[in-house]
Short mmCIF file of C-alpha atoms in Angstrom, two decimals:
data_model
loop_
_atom_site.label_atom_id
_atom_site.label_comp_id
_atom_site.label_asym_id
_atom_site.label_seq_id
_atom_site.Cartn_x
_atom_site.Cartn_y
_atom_site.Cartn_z
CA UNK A 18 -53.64 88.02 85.98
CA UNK A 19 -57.23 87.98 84.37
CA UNK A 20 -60.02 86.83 86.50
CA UNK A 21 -60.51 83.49 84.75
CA UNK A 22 -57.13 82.59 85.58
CA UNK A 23 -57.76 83.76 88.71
CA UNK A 24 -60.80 81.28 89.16
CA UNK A 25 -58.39 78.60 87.23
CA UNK A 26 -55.73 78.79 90.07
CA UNK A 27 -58.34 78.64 92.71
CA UNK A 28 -59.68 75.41 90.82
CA UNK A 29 -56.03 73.99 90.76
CA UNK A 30 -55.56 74.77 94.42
CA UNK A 31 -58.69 73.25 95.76
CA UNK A 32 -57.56 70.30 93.78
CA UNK A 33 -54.49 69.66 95.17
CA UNK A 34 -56.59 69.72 98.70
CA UNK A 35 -58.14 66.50 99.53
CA UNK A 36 -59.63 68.23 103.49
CA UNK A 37 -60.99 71.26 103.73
CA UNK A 38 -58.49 73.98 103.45
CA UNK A 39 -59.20 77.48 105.59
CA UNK A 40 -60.22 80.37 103.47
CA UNK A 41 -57.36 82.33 104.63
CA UNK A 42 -54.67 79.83 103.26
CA UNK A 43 -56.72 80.22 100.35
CA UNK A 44 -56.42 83.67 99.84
CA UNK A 45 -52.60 83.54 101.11
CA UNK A 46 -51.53 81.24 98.11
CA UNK A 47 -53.16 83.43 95.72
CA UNK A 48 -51.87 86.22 96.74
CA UNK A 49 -55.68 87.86 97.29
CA UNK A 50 -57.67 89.36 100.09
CA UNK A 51 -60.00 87.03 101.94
CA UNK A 52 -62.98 89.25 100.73
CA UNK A 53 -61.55 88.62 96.95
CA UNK A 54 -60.95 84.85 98.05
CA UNK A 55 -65.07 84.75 99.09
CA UNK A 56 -66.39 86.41 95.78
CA UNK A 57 -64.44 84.06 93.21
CA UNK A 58 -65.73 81.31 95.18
CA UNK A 59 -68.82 82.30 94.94
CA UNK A 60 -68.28 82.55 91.54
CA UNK A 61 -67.10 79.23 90.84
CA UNK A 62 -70.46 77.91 92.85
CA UNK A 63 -72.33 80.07 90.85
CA UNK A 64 -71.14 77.98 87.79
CA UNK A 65 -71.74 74.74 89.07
CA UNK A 66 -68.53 74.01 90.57
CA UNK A 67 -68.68 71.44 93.65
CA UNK A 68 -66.77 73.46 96.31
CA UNK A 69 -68.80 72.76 99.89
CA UNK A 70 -67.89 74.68 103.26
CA UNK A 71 -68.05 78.55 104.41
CA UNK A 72 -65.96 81.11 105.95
CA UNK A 73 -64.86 79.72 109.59
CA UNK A 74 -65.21 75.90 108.71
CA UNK A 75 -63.00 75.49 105.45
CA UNK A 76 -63.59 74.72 101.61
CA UNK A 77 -62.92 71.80 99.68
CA UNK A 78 -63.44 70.63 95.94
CA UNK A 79 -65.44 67.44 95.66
CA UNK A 80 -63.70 64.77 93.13
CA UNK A 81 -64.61 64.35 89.57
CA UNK A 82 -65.22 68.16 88.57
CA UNK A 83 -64.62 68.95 85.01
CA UNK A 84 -62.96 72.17 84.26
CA UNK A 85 -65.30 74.20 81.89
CA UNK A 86 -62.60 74.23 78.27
CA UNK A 87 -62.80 78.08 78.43
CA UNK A 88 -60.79 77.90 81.50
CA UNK A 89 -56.97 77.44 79.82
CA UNK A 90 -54.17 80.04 80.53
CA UNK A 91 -51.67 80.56 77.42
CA UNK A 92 -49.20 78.73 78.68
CA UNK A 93 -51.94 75.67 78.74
CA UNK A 94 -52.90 76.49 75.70
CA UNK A 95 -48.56 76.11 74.48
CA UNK A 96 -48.36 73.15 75.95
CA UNK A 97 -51.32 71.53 74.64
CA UNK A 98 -50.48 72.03 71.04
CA UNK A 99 -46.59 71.99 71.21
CA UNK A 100 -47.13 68.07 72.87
CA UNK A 101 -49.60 66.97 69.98
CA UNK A 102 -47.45 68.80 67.36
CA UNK A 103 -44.62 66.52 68.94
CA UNK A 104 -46.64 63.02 69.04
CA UNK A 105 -48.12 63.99 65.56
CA UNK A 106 -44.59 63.46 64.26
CA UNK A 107 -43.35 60.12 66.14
CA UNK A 108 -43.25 57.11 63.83
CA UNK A 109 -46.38 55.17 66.21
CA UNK A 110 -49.22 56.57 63.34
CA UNK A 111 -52.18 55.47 65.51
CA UNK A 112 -51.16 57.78 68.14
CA UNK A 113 -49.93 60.53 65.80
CA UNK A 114 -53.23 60.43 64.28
CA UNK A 115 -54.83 60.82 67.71
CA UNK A 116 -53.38 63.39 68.23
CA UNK A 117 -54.41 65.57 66.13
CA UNK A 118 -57.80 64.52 66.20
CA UNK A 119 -57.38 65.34 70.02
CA UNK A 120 -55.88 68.54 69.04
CA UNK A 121 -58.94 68.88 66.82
CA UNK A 122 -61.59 68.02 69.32
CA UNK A 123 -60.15 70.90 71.60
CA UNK A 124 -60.52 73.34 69.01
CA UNK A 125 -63.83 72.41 68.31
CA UNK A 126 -65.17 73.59 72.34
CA UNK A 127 -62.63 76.70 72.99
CA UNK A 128 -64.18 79.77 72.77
CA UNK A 129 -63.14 81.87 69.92
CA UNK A 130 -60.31 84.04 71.24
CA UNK A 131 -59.08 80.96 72.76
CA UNK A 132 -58.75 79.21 69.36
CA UNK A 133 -57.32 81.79 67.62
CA UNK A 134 -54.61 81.81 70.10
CA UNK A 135 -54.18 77.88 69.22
CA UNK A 136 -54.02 77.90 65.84
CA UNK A 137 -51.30 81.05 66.09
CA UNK A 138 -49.17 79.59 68.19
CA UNK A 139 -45.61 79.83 66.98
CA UNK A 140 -43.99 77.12 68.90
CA UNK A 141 -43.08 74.41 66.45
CA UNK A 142 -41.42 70.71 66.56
CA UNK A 143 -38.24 69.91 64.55
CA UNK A 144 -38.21 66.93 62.08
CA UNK A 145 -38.72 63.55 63.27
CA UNK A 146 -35.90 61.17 63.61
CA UNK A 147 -35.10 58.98 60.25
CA UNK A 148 -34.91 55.77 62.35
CA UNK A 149 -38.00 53.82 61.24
CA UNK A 150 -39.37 50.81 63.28
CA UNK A 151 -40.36 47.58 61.53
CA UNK A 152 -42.49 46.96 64.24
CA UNK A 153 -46.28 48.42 64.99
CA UNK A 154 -46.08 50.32 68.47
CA UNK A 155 -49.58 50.32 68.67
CA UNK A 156 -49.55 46.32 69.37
CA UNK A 157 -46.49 47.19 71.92
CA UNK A 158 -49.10 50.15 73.93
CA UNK A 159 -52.13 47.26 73.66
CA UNK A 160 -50.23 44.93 75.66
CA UNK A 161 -48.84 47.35 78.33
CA UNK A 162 -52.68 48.79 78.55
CA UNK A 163 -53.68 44.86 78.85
CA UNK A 164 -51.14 43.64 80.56
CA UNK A 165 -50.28 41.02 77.96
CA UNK A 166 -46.97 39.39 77.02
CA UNK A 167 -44.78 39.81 73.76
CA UNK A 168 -42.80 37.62 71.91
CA UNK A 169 -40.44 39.12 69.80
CA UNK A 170 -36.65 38.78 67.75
CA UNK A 171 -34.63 41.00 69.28
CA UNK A 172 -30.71 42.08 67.84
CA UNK A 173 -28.24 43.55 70.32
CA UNK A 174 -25.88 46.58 69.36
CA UNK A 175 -23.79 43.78 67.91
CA UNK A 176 -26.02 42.51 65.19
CA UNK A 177 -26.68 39.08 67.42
CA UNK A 178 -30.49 38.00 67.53
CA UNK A 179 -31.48 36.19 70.43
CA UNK A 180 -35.73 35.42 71.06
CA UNK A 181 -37.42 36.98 73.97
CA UNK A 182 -41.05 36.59 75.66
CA UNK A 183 -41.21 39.86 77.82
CA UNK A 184 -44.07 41.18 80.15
CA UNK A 185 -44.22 45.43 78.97
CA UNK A 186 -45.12 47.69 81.14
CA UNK A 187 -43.76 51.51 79.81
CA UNK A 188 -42.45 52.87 76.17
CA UNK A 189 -40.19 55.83 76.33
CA UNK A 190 -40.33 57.91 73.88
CA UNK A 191 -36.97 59.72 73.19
CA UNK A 192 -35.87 61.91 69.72
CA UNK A 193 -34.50 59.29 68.20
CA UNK A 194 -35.30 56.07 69.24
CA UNK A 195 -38.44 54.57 71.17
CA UNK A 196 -37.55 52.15 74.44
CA UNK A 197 -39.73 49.32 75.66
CA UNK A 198 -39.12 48.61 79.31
CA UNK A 199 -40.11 44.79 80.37
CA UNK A 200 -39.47 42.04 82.90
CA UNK A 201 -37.41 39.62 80.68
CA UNK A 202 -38.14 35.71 80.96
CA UNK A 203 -35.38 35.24 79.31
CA UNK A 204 -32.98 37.10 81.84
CA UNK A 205 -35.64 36.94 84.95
CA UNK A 206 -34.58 40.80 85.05
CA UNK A 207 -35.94 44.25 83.82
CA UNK A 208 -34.19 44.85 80.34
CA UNK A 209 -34.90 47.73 77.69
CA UNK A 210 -35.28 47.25 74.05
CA UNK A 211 -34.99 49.31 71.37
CA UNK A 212 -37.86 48.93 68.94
CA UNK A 213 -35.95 49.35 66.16
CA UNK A 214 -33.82 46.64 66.89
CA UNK A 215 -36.86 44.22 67.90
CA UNK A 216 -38.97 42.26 64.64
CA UNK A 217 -41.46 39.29 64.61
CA UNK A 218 -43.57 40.83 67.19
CA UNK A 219 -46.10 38.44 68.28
CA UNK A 220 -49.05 39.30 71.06
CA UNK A 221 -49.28 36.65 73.17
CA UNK A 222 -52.87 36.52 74.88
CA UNK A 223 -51.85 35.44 78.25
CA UNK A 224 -51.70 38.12 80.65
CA UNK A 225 -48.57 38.08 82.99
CA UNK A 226 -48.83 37.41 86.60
CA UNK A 227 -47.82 41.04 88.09
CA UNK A 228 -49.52 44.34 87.88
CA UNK A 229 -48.02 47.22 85.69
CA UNK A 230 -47.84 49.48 87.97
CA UNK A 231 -46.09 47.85 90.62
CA UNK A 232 -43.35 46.48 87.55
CA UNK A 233 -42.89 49.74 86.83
CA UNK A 234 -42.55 51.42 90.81
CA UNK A 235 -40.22 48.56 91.52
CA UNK A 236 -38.13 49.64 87.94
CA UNK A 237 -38.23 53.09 88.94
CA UNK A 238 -36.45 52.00 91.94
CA UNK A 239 -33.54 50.12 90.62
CA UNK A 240 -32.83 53.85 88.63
CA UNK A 241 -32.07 55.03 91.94
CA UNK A 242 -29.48 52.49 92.88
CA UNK A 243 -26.60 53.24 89.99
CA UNK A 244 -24.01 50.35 89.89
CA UNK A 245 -26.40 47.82 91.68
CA UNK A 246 -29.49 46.82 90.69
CA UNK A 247 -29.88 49.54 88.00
CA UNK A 248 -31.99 47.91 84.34
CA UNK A 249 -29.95 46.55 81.81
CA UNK A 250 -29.94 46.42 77.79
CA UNK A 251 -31.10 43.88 76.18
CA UNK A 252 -28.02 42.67 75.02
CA UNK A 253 -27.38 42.05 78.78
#
């Protein structure tokens, strides 16, 4: 292991530390001596890093530290450009043209050696799936950001169209198709849709009465309960 990912996993460590953590668990987790443990924090001071405390008492990372871009391992780096190459390809253009400009922007700040190791990396993403949505999935991500309704036409497996006013709250994104998950008015129940089953998409400015984020805890919930309360298709 280099030293910057040395410093990186100290970072990461401290992070996932909200009270001060002893220098010797520190040095355990890394697998250092204490004396190594005391230089690289030093270090990491040095560069501006927020880490209070001192040998005897503890350290701990204050909130809201930015890691410096030079600090990304290869794997990082993998990851990084393997999820943008994927997103780049999904039929939602305004987010596969951010992207790569995200992608882009990273570039721009790595060090050189860094870079070069992006822009060889040799793990590439397959062809995208031929099922096209008629819909924009931008509109459908606006109103889960702003917690906003949607109206929308909406044909089951069968070919049947019913109408549906939904409150969104997550889009999955799987190979072939993309999934809305939203409390149905309609069915006063959780209920998936396909987007590229659903048409006439209308954004309703009226924002619905629950949070997002408790929608979706309480969702993630019934997915634990198979045969019970578990979410439904739409055509249910």
């Amino acid at each position: 292991m280099s030293r910057s990912e040395r410093l990186l996993d100290l970072i990461q460590i401290l992070r996932r530390h909200r009270l001060p953590v002893s220098g010797r668990t520190l040095a355990g987790e890394m697998g250092i001596s204490i004396r190594t443990l005391y230089r690289d924090i030093a270090t990491l001071q040095g560069q501006g890093a927020p880490i209070e405390g001192e040998a005897g008492l503890g350290y701990v990372l204050k909130p809201g530290f930015m890691l410096p871009p030079l600090m990304f391992t290869d794997e990082e780096i993998e990851a990084i450009v393997l999820g943008s190459r994927w997103v780049a390809k999904q039929p939602d253009k305004r987010l596969a043209a951010a992207a790569t400009d995200a992608l882009s922007k990273i570039a721009a700040v790595l060090p050189d050696d860094l870079r070069e190791d992006l822009d060889a990396t040799t793990l590439l993403v397959g062809p995208s799936s031929a099922i096209v949505e008629a819909i924009d999935l931008g509109i459908v991500r606006q109103a889960i950001r702003n917690e906003r309704k949607l109206g929308f036409l909406y044909r089951d497996a069968g070919g049947a169209a019913s109408e549906r006013m939904v409150w969104p709250f997550a889009l999955g994104f799987f190979d072939k198709v993309r999934v809305m998950v939203a409390w149905c008015e309609t069915r006063q129940d959780f209920r998936h849709f396909r987007a590229d089953r659903m048409s006439h998409l209308t954004a309703a400015d009226i924002r619905y009465p629950r949070r997002r984020q408790a929608m979706l805890k309480e969702w993630k919930a019934t997915l634990d309960k198979p045969g019970q309360n578990a979410p439904k298709d739409a055509a249910g």
